Amino acid sequence: QGERQFVKDNTLLGNFKLSGIKRAMAGVPQIEVTFDIDVNGILTVAAKDMGTGKAQQITITSRSNLSEEAVREAEMYEQEDGERKGYYELHSESEVLIAKTEQALKKAGKQLDRSEKHQIKSAMNQLKKSVVKMKPMKMQENDAQQLQSEKANLENLTARLFSLAESDENR
């Protein structure tokens, strides 16, 4: 409960763990999450893994202990929280781009020449190193600029690769 953008900066009301999900690449597991708030302010959160059928839920009764101080704190840290959120989004987008690039390279086979593949793999490996090294919570503006630059470079290099992969899927 709170007004801040990140969980760690707010008050924990409850938690549950959906376990037994098979390891898979990002975006592959399908988890259905529902949030239901009744007229009394009682929140029920349920999650279900569509692949295994495993499910979990929690019910949280309403509490209204959000102080004026918490609201003022949220306003005070709004810009910092926004920057941090941007770092998380950039980091996540970079991870997704790497995964998509790896998949597209496997599908491309001989459609790309050796030089083009080498350029793409080199840029992808550089971005991978940066993603592993840079953690969103500890990122600074110069780190984000570097990560953005490397991501943009890989995006430019993979434009033809992704169009080849897309045309293969449409056949």
Coordinates of N, CA, C and O in Angstrom, one line a residue:
Q1 N 0.9 -1.2 0.0 CA 0.0 0.0 0.0 C 0.9 1.2 0.0 O 1.9 1.3 0.7
G2 N 0.6 2.2 -0.8 CA 1.3 3.4 -0.9 C 1.2 4.1 -2.2 O 0.5 3.6 -3.1
E3 N 1.9 5.2 -2.4 CA 1.8 6.0 -3.6 C 3.0 5.9 -4.4 O 3.1 6.5 -5.5
R4 N 4.1 5.2 -4.0 CA 5.3 5.1 -4.8 C 5.2 4.1 -5.9 O 4.4 3.2 -5.9
Q5 N 6.0 4.2 -6.9 CA 6.0 3.4 -8.1 C 6.5 2.0 -7.9 O 6.2 1.0 -8.6
F6 N 7.4 1.8 -6.9 CA 8.1 0.5 -6.7 C 7.6 -0.1 -5.4 O 7.5 0.6 -4.4
V7 N 7.5 -1.4 -5.5 CA 7.0 -2.2 -4.3 C 7.8 -1.9 -3.1 O 7.3 -1.7 -2.0
K8 N 9.1 -1.9 -3.3 CA 10.0 -1.8 -2.1 C 9.8 -0.5 -1.3 O 10.2 -0.4 -0.2
D9 N 9.2 0.5 -2.0 CA 9.0 1.8 -1.4 C 7.7 1.9 -0.7 O 7.3 3.0 -0.2
N10 N 6.9 0.9 -0.7 CA 5.5 0.9 -0.2 C 5.4 -0.1 0.9 O 6.3 -0.9 1.2
T11 N 4.2 -0.2 1.5 CA 3.9 -1.1 2.6 C 3.4 -2.4 2.1 O 2.4 -2.4 1.3
L12 N 4.0 -3.5 2.5 CA 3.6 -4.9 2.0 C 2.2 -5.2 2.7 O 2.1 -5.2 3.9
L13 N 1.3 -5.6 1.9 CA 0.0 -6.0 2.5 C -0.2 -7.5 2.5 O -1.0 -8.1 3.3
G14 N 0.6 -8.2 1.7 CA 0.5 -9.7 1.6 C 1.2 -10.2 0.4 O 1.6 -9.4 -0.5
N15 N 1.5 -11.5 0.4 CA 2.2 -12.0 -0.8 C 1.8 -13.5 -1.0 O 1.3 -14.1 0.0
F16 N 2.0 -14.0 -2.1 CA 1.9 -15.5 -2.4 C 2.8 -15.8 -3.5 O 3.3 -15.0 -4.2
K17 N 3.1 -17.1 -3.6 CA 4.1 -17.6 -4.5 C 3.4 -18.6 -5.4 O 2.8 -19.6 -5.0
L18 N 3.5 -18.4 -6.7 CA 3.0 -19.4 -7.7 C 4.2 -20.2 -8.1 O 5.0 -19.8 -8.9
S19 N 4.3 -21.4 -7.6 CA 5.5 -22.3 -7.8 C 5.1 -23.4 -8.8 O 3.9 -23.6 -9.1
G20 N 6.1 -24.1 -9.3 CA 5.9 -25.2 -10.2 C 5.8 -24.8 -11.7 O 5.4 -25.6 -12.5
I21 N 6.2 -23.6 -12.0 CA 6.2 -23.1 -13.4 C 7.5 -23.6 -14.0 O 8.6 -23.4 -13.5
K22 N 7.3 -24.2 -15.2 CA 8.5 -24.7 -15.9 C 9.3 -23.5 -16.4 O 8.8 -22.5 -16.8
R23 N 10.7 -23.7 -16.4 CA 11.6 -22.7 -16.9 C 11.4 -22.6 -18.4 O 11.2 -23.6 -19.1
A24 N 11.4 -21.3 -18.8 CA 11.2 -21.1 -20.3 C 11.7 -19.7 -20.6 O 12.0 -18.9 -19.7
M25 N 11.9 -19.4 -21.9 CA 12.4 -18.1 -22.3 C 11.3 -17.0 -21.9 O 10.2 -17.3 -21.8
A26 N 11.8 -15.8 -21.8 CA 10.9 -14.7 -21.4 C 9.8 -14.6 -22.4 O 9.9 -14.8 -23.6
G27 N 8.6 -14.4 -21.9 CA 7.4 -14.3 -22.7 C 6.7 -15.6 -23.1 O 5.6 -15.6 -23.6
V28 N 7.3 -16.7 -22.7 CA 6.7 -18.0 -23.1 C 5.7 -18.5 -22.1 O 4.6 -18.9 -22.5
P29 N 6.0 -18.5 -20.8 CA 5.0 -18.9 -19.8 C 3.8 -18.0 -19.9 O 3.9 -16.8 -20.0
Q30 N 2.6 -18.6 -19.8 CA 1.4 -17.8 -19.8 C 0.8 -17.9 -18.4 O 0.3 -18.9 -18.0
I31 N 0.8 -16.7 -17.8 CA 0.2 -16.6 -16.4 C -1.0 -15.7 -16.5 O -0.9 -14.6 -16.9
E32 N -2.1 -16.2 -16.0 CA -3.3 -15.4 -16.0 C -3.5 -14.8 -14.6 O -3.5 -15.6 -13.6
V33 N -3.5 -13.5 -14.5 CA -3.6 -12.9 -13.2 C -4.9 -12.1 -13.1 O -5.2 -11.3 -14.1
T34 N -5.6 -12.2 -12.1 CA -6.9 -11.4 -11.9 C -6.8 -10.7 -10.6 O -6.3 -11.2 -9.6
F35 N -7.4 -9.5 -10.7 CA -7.5 -8.6 -9.5 C -9.0 -8.3 -9.3 O -9.6 -7.8 -10.3
D36 N -9.5 -8.6 -8.2 CA -10.9 -8.3 -8.0 C -11.1 -7.5 -6.7 O -10.6 -8.0 -5.6
I37 N -11.7 -6.4 -6.8 CA -12.0 -5.5 -5.6 C -13.5 -5.5 -5.4 O -14.2 -5.0 -6.3
D38 N -13.9 -5.9 -4.2 CA -15.4 -5.9 -4.0 C -15.8 -4.5 -3.4 O -15.0 -3.6 -3.2
V39 N -17.1 -4.4 -3.2 CA -17.6 -3.1 -2.7 C -17.1 -2.7 -1.3 O -17.2 -1.5 -0.9
N40 N -16.6 -3.7 -0.6 CA -16.1 -3.4 0.8 C -14.6 -3.1 0.7 O -14.0 -3.0 1.8
G41 N -14.0 -3.0 -0.5 CA -12.6 -2.7 -0.6 C -11.7 -3.9 -0.4 O -10.5 -3.8 -0.1
I42 N -12.3 -5.1 -0.4 CA -11.5 -6.3 -0.2 C -10.9 -6.8 -1.6 O -11.6 -6.9 -2.5
L43 N -9.6 -6.9 -1.6 CA -8.9 -7.3 -2.8 C -8.6 -8.8 -2.9 O -8.0 -9.3 -1.9
T44 N -8.9 -9.4 -4.0 CA -8.5 -10.8 -4.2 C -7.7 -10.9 -5.4 O -8.1 -10.4 -6.5
V45 N -6.5 -11.4 -5.3 CA -5.5 -11.5 -6.4 C -5.3 -13.0 -6.6 O -5.0 -13.8 -5.7
A46 N -5.5 -13.5 -7.9 CA -5.4 -14.9 -8.2 C -4.4 -15.0 -9.4 O -4.4 -14.1 -10.3
A47 N -3.6 -16.0 -9.4 CA -2.7 -16.2 -10.5 C -2.8 -17.7 -10.9 O -2.9 -18.6 -10.0
K48 N -2.7 -18.0 -12.2 CA -2.8 -19.4 -12.7 C -1.9 -19.5 -13.9 O -1.9 -18.7 -14.8
D49 N -1.0 -20.6 -13.8 CA -0.2 -20.9 -14.9 C -1.0 -21.7 -15.9 O -1.5 -22.8 -15.6
M50 N -1.2 -21.2 -17.1 CA -2.1 -21.8 -18.1 C -1.5 -23.1 -18.6 O -2.2 -24.0 -19.0
G51 N -0.2 -23.3 -18.5 CA 0.5 -24.5 -19.0 C 0.3 -25.7 -18.0 O 0.0 -26.8 -18.4
T52 N 0.5 -25.4 -16.7 CA 0.4 -26.5 -15.7 C -0.9 -26.6 -15.0 O -1.2 -27.6 -14.4
G53 N -1.7 -25.5 -15.0 CA -2.9 -25.4 -14.3 C -2.8 -25.0 -12.8 O -3.7 -24.9 -12.1
K54 N -1.5 -24.9 -12.4 CA -1.3 -24.5 -11.0 C -1.8 -23.1 -10.7 O -1.6 -22.2 -11.6
A55 N -2.4 -22.9 -9.6 CA -3.0 -21.6 -9.2 C -2.8 -21.3 -7.8 O -2.5 -22.2 -7.0
Q56 N -2.9 -20.0 -7.5 CA -2.7 -19.5 -6.1 C -3.5 -18.2 -6.0 O -3.7 -17.5 -7.0
Q57 N -4.0 -17.9 -4.8 CA -4.6 -16.6 -4.6 C -4.5 -16.1 -3.2 O -4.1 -16.9 -2.3
I58 N -4.7 -14.9 -3.0 CA -4.7 -14.2 -1.7 C -5.8 -13.2 -1.7 O -6.1 -12.6 -2.7
T59 N -6.3 -13.0 -0.5 CA -7.3 -12.0 -0.2 C -6.8 -11.0 0.8 O -6.3 -11.5 1.8
I60 N -6.9 -9.8 0.5 CA -6.4 -8.7 1.4 C -7.6 -7.8 1.8 O -8.2 -7.3 0.9
T61 N -7.8 -7.7 3.1 CA -8.9 -6.9 3.5 C -8.4 -5.4 3.5 O -7.2 -5.2 3.6
S62 N -9.3 -4.5 3.4 CA -9.0 -3.1 3.3 C -8.3 -2.6 4.6 O -8.7 -2.9 5.7
R63 N -7.3 -1.7 4.3 CA -6.7 -0.9 5.4 C -6.6 0.5 4.9 O -6.2 0.7 3.7
S64 N -6.9 1.4 5.7 CA -6.8 2.8 5.2 C -5.8 3.5 6.1 O -6.2 4.5 6.8
N65 N -4.6 3.0 6.2 CA -3.6 3.7 7.1 C -2.6 4.4 6.2 O -1.5 4.6 6.7
L66 N -2.9 4.9 5.0 CA -2.0 5.6 4.2 C -2.0 7.0 4.7 O -3.0 7.8 4.7
S67 N -0.8 7.4 5.2 CA -0.7 8.7 5.9 C -0.4 9.8 4.8 O 0.0 9.6 3.7
E68 N -0.7 11.0 5.3 CA -0.3 12.2 4.5 C 1.2 12.2 4.2 O 1.6 12.7 3.1
E69 N 2.0 11.7 5.2 CA 3.4 11.7 5.0 C 3.8 10.8 3.8 O 4.7 11.2 3.0
A70 N 3.1 9.7 3.7 CA 3.4 8.8 2.5 C 3.1 9.4 1.2 O 3.8 9.3 0.2
V71 N 2.0 10.2 1.2 CA 1.6 10.9 0.0 C 2.7 12.0 -0.4 O 3.1 12.1 -1.5
R72 N 3.1 12.7 0.6 CA 4.2 13.8 0.4 C 5.5 13.1 0.0 O 6.2 13.6 -0.9
E73 N 5.8 12.0 0.6 CA 7.0 11.2 0.2 C 7.0 10.8 -1.3 O 7.9 10.9 -2.0
A74 N 5.8 10.4 -1.7 CA 5.6 9.9 -3.1 C 5.8 11.1 -4.0 O 6.5 11.0 -5.1
E75 N 5.3 12.3 -3.7 CA 5.5 13.5 -4.5 C 7.0 13.9 -4.6 O 7.5 14.3 -5.6
M76 N 7.6 13.7 -3.4 CA 9.0 14.1 -3.3 C 9.9 13.3 -4.2 O 10.9 13.7 -4.8
Y77 N 9.6 12.0 -4.3 CA 10.4 11.0 -5.0 C 9.9 10.7 -6.4 O 10.4 9.8 -7.1
E78 N 8.9 11.4 -6.9 CA 8.2 11.1 -8.2 C 9.2 11.1 -9.3 O 9.2 10.2 -10.1
Q79 N 10.0 12.1 -9.4 CA 11.0 12.2 -10.6 C 12.0 11.0 -10.5 O 12.3 10.4 -11.5
E80 N 12.6 10.8 -9.3 CA 13.6 9.8 -9.1 C 12.9 8.4 -9.4 O 13.6 7.6 -10.1
D81 N 11.7 8.2 -9.0 CA 11.0 6.9 -9.2 C 10.8 6.7 -10.7 O 10.9 5.6 -11.3
G82 N 10.4 7.8 -11.4 CA 10.2 7.8 -12.9 C 11.5 7.4 -13.6 O 11.4 6.6 -14.6
E83 N 12.6 8.0 -13.2 CA 13.9 7.6 -13.9 C 14.2 6.2 -13.6 O 14.6 5.5 -14.6
R84 N 14.0 5.7 -12.4 CA 14.3 4.3 -12.1 C 13.4 3.4 -12.9 O 13.9 2.4 -13.4
K85 N 12.2 3.8 -13.0 CA 11.2 2.9 -13.8 C 11.7 2.9 -15.3 O 11.7 1.8 -15.9
G86 N 12.2 4.0 -15.8 CA 12.8 4.0 -17.2 C 13.9 3.1 -17.3 O 14.1 2.4 -18.3
Y87 N 14.8 3.0 -16.3 CA 15.9 2.1 -16.3 C 15.5 0.6 -16.4 O 16.0 -0.2 -17.1
Y88 N 14.5 0.3 -15.6 CA 13.9 -1.1 -15.6 C 13.3 -1.4 -16.9 O 13.5 -2.5 -17.5
E89 N 12.6 -0.5 -17.5 CA 12.0 -0.7 -18.8 C 13.1 -0.9 -19.9 O 13.0 -1.8 -20.7
L90 N 14.1 -0.1 -19.9 CA 15.2 -0.2 -20.8 C 15.9 -1.5 -20.7 O 16.2 -2.2 -21.7
H91 N 16.2 -1.9 -19.5 CA 16.8 -3.2 -19.2 C 16.0 -4.4 -19.7 O 16.5 -5.3 -20.4
S92 N 14.7 -4.3 -19.4 CA 13.8 -5.4 -19.9 C 13.7 -5.4 -21.4 O 13.7 -6.5 -22.0
E93 N 13.5 -4.3 -22.0 CA 13.5 -4.2 -23.5 C 14.7 -4.8 -24.1 O 14.7 -5.5 -25.1
S94 N 15.9 -4.5 -23.5 CA 17.1 -5.1 -24.0 C 17.2 -6.6 -23.9 O 17.6 -7.3 -24.8
E95 N 16.7 -7.1 -22.8 CA 16.6 -8.6 -22.6 C 15.7 -9.2 -23.6 O 16.1 -10.3 -24.2
V96 N 14.6 -8.6 -23.9 CA 13.6 -9.1 -24.9 C 14.3 -9.1 -26.3 O 14.2 -10.0 -27.1
L97 N 14.9 -8.0 -26.6 CA 15.6 -7.8 -27.9 C 16.6 -8.9 -28.1 O 16.7 -9.5 -29.2
I98 N 17.4 -9.2 -27.1 CA 18.4 -10.3 -27.1 C 17.8 -11.6 -27.4 O 18.2 -12.4 -28.3
A99 N 16.7 -11.9 -26.7 CA 16.0 -13.2 -26.9 C 15.5 -13.3 -28.3 O 15.6 -14.4 -28.9
K100 N 14.8 -12.3 -28.8 CA 14.3 -12.3 -30.1 C 15.3 -12.4 -31.2 O 15.1 -13.1 -32.2
T101 N 16.5 -11.8 -30.9 CA 17.6 -11.8 -31.9 C 18.1 -13.3 -32.0 O 18.4 -13.8 -33.0
E102 N 18.3 -13.9 -30.8 CA 18.8 -15.3 -30.8 C 17.8 -16.2 -31.5 O 18.3 -17.0 -32.3
Q103 N 16.5 -16.0 -31.3 CA 15.6 -16.9 -32.0 C 15.6 -16.6 -33.5 O 15.6 -17.6 -34.3
A104 N 15.7 -15.4 -33.9 CA 15.7 -15.0 -35.3 C 16.9 -15.5 -36.0 O 16.9 -16.0 -37.2
L105 N 18.1 -15.4 -35.3 CA 19.3 -15.9 -35.9 C 19.2 -17.5 -36.2 O 19.7 -17.9 -37.2
K106 N 18.6 -18.2 -35.2 CA 18.5 -19.6 -35.4 C 17.6 -19.9 -36.6 O 17.9 -20.9 -37.4
K107 N 16.5 -19.2 -36.8 CA 15.6 -19.4 -37.9 C 16.2 -18.9 -39.3 O 15.8 -19.5 -40.3
A108 N 17.1 -17.9 -39.2 CA 17.6 -17.3 -40.5 C 18.4 -18.3 -41.3 O 18.4 -18.3 -42.5
G109 N 19.1 -19.2 -40.6 CA 20.0 -20.1 -41.3 C 20.9 -19.5 -42.3 O 21.7 -18.6 -41.9
K110 N 20.8 -19.8 -43.6 CA 21.8 -19.3 -44.6 C 21.2 -18.0 -45.3 O 21.8 -17.6 -46.2
Q111 N 20.1 -17.5 -44.8 CA 19.6 -16.3 -45.4 C 20.4 -15.1 -45.2 O 20.3 -14.1 -45.9
L112 N 21.3 -15.1 -44.2 CA 22.2 -14.0 -43.9 C 23.6 -14.4 -44.2 O 24.0 -15.6 -44.0
D113 N 24.4 -13.5 -44.7 CA 25.8 -13.8 -45.0 C 26.6 -13.8 -43.7 O 26.1 -13.3 -42.7
R114 N 27.7 -14.4 -43.7 CA 28.6 -14.6 -42.6 C 28.9 -13.3 -41.9 O 28.9 -13.1 -40.7
S115 N 29.2 -12.3 -42.7 CA 29.6 -10.9 -42.2 C 28.4 -10.3 -41.4 O 28.6 -9.7 -40.3
E116 N 27.2 -10.4 -42.0 CA 26.1 -9.8 -41.4 C 25.8 -10.5 -40.0 O 25.5 -9.9 -39.0
K117 N 25.9 -11.8 -40.0 CA 25.6 -12.6 -38.8 C 26.7 -12.2 -37.7 O 26.3 -12.1 -36.6
H118 N 27.9 -12.1 -38.2 CA 29.0 -11.7 -37.2 C 28.7 -10.4 -36.6 O 28.9 -10.2 -35.4
Q119 N 28.3 -9.4 -37.4 CA 28.0 -8.0 -36.9 C 26.8 -8.1 -35.8 O 26.9 -7.5 -34.8
I120 N 25.8 -8.8 -36.2 CA 24.6 -9.0 -35.3 C 25.1 -9.7 -34.0 O 24.7 -9.2 -32.9
K121 N 25.8 -10.8 -34.1 CA 26.2 -11.5 -32.9 C 27.1 -10.7 -32.0 O 27.0 -10.7 -30.8
S122 N 28.0 -9.9 -32.6 CA 28.9 -9.1 -31.9 C 28.1 -8.0 -31.1 O 28.4 -7.8 -29.9
A123 N 27.2 -7.3 -31.8 CA 26.4 -6.3 -31.1 C 25.5 -6.9 -30.0 O 25.3 -6.3 -29.0
M124 N 25.0 -8.1 -30.3 CA 24.1 -8.8 -29.3 C 24.9 -9.2 -28.1 O 24.5 -9.0 -27.0
N125 N 26.1 -9.7 -28.3 CA 27.0 -10.1 -27.2 C 27.4 -8.9 -26.3 O 27.5 -9.0 -25.1
Q126 N 27.6 -7.7 -27.0 CA 28.0 -6.5 -26.3 C 26.8 -6.1 -25.4 O 27.0 -5.7 -24.2
L127 N 25.6 -6.1 -26.0 CA 24.4 -5.7 -25.2 C 24.2 -6.7 -24.1 O 23.8 -6.3 -23.0
K128 N 24.4 -8.0 -24.3 CA 24.2 -9.0 -23.3 C 25.2 -8.7 -22.1 O 24.7 -8.8 -20.9
K129 N 26.4 -8.4 -22.4 CA 27.4 -8.1 -21.3 C 26.9 -6.9 -20.5 O 27.0 -6.9 -19.3
S130 N 26.4 -5.9 -21.2 CA 25.9 -4.7 -20.5 C 24.7 -5.0 -19.6 O 24.6 -4.5 -18.5
V131 N 23.8 -5.8 -20.2 CA 22.6 -6.2 -19.4 C 23.0 -6.9 -18.1 O 22.4 -6.7 -17.1
V132 N 23.9 -7.8 -18.2 CA 24.3 -8.6 -17.1 C 25.0 -7.7 -16.1 O 24.8 -7.8 -14.9
K133 N 25.9 -6.8 -16.6 CA 26.7 -5.9 -15.7 C 25.8 -4.8 -15.0 O 26.0 -4.5 -13.9
M134 N 24.9 -4.3 -15.8 CA 24.1 -3.1 -15.3 C 22.8 -3.6 -14.7 O 21.9 -4.1 -15.4
K135 N 22.6 -3.3 -13.4 CA 21.4 -3.7 -12.7 C 20.5 -2.4 -12.6 O 21.0 -1.3 -12.2
P136 N 19.2 -2.4 -13.0 CA 18.4 -1.2 -13.0 C 18.4 -0.4 -11.7 O 18.4 0.8 -11.7
M137 N 18.5 -1.1 -10.5 CA 18.5 -0.4 -9.3 C 19.7 0.5 -9.1 O 19.7 1.4 -8.3
K138 N 20.8 0.1 -9.7 CA 22.1 0.8 -9.5 C 22.5 1.6 -10.7 O 23.6 2.2 -10.7
M139 N 21.6 1.6 -11.8 CA 22.0 2.3 -13.0 C 22.0 3.8 -12.7 O 21.3 4.4 -12.0
Q140 N 23.0 4.5 -13.4 CA 23.1 5.9 -13.5 C 22.7 6.3 -14.9 O 22.6 5.5 -15.8
E141 N 22.6 7.6 -15.1 CA 22.2 8.2 -16.4 C 23.1 7.7 -17.5 O 22.7 7.3 -18.6
N142 N 24.5 7.8 -17.2 CA 25.4 7.4 -18.3 C 25.3 5.9 -18.6 O 25.6 5.5 -19.7
D143 N 25.0 5.1 -17.6 CA 24.8 3.6 -17.9 C 23.6 3.5 -18.8 O 23.6 2.7 -19.8
A144 N 22.5 4.2 -18.5 CA 21.3 4.1 -19.3 C 21.6 4.6 -20.8 O 21.1 3.9 -21.7
Q145 N 22.4 5.6 -20.9 CA 22.7 6.1 -22.2 C 23.5 5.0 -23.0 O 23.3 4.8 -24.2
Q146 N 24.5 4.4 -22.3 CA 25.2 3.4 -23.0 C 24.4 2.2 -23.4 O 24.4 1.7 -24.5
L147 N 23.5 1.8 -22.5 CA 22.6 0.6 -22.8 C 21.7 1.0 -23.9 O 21.5 0.2 -24.8
Q148 N 21.1 2.2 -23.9 CA 20.2 2.6 -25.0 C 21.0 2.7 -26.3 O 20.4 2.2 -27.4
S149 N 22.2 3.1 -26.3 CA 23.0 3.2 -27.6 C 23.3 1.8 -28.1 O 23.1 1.5 -29.3
E150 N 23.6 0.8 -27.2 CA 23.9 -0.5 -27.7 C 22.6 -1.2 -28.2 O 22.6 -2.0 -29.1
K151 N 21.5 -0.9 -27.5 CA 20.2 -1.5 -27.9 C 19.8 -0.9 -29.3 O 19.4 -1.7 -30.2
A152 N 20.0 0.4 -29.5 CA 19.7 1.0 -30.8 C 20.6 0.4 -31.9 O 20.1 0.1 -33.0
N153 N 21.8 0.2 -31.6 CA 22.7 -0.4 -32.6 C 22.3 -1.8 -33.0 O 22.2 -2.1 -34.2
L154 N 21.9 -2.6 -32.0 CA 21.4 -4.0 -32.3 C 20.1 -3.9 -33.1 O 19.9 -4.7 -34.0
E155 N 19.2 -3.0 -32.7 CA 18.0 -2.8 -33.4 C 18.2 -2.5 -34.9 O 17.5 -3.0 -35.8
N156 N 19.1 -1.6 -35.2 CA 19.5 -1.2 -36.5 C 20.0 -2.4 -37.3 O 19.7 -2.6 -38.5
L157 N 20.9 -3.2 -36.7 CA 21.5 -4.3 -37.3 C 20.5 -5.5 -37.6 O 20.7 -6.3 -38.5
T158 N 19.5 -5.6 -36.8 CA 18.6 -6.7 -36.9 C 17.3 -6.4 -37.7 O 16.5 -7.3 -37.9
A159 N 17.2 -5.2 -38.2 CA 16.0 -4.9 -39.0 C 15.7 -5.9 -40.1 O 14.6 -6.4 -40.3
R160 N 16.8 -6.2 -40.9 CA 16.6 -7.1 -42.0 C 16.4 -8.5 -41.5 O 15.6 -9.3 -42.0
L161 N 17.1 -8.9 -40.4 CA 16.9 -10.2 -39.8 C 15.5 -10.4 -39.4 O 14.9 -11.5 -39.7
F162 N 14.9 -9.5 -38.7 CA 13.5 -9.6 -38.3 C 12.5 -9.6 -39.4 O 11.5 -10.3 -39.4
S163 N 12.8 -8.8 -40.5 CA 11.9 -8.9 -41.6 C 12.0 -10.2 -42.3 O 10.9 -10.7 -42.8
L164 N 13.1 -10.9 -42.4 CA 13.2 -12.2 -42.9 C 12.5 -13.2 -42.1 O 11.7 -14.1 -42.6
A165 N 12.6 -13.1 -40.7 CA 11.9 -14.0 -39.8 C 10.4 -13.8 -40.0 O 9.6 -14.8 -40.0
E166 N 9.9 -12.6 -40.1 CA 8.5 -12.3 -40.3 C 8.0 -12.8 -41.6 O 6.9 -13.4 -41.6
S167 N 8.7 -12.7 -42.7 CA 8.3 -13.2 -43.9 C 8.2 -14.7 -44.0 O 7.3 -15.3 -44.6
D168 N 9.1 -15.4 -43.2 CA 9.1 -16.8 -43.1 C 7.8 -17.3 -42.4 O 7.2 -18.3 -42.7
E169 N 7.4 -16.5 -41.3 CA 6.2 -16.9 -40.5 C 5.0 -16.7 -41.3 O 4.0 -17.4 -41.1
N170 N 5.0 -15.7 -42.3 CA 3.8 -15.4 -43.1 C 3.6 -16.4 -44.2 O 2.6 -16.4 -44.9
R171 N 4.6 -17.3 -44.5 CA 4.5 -18.3 -45.6 C 3.6 -19.4 -45.2 O 3.5 -19.9 -44.2

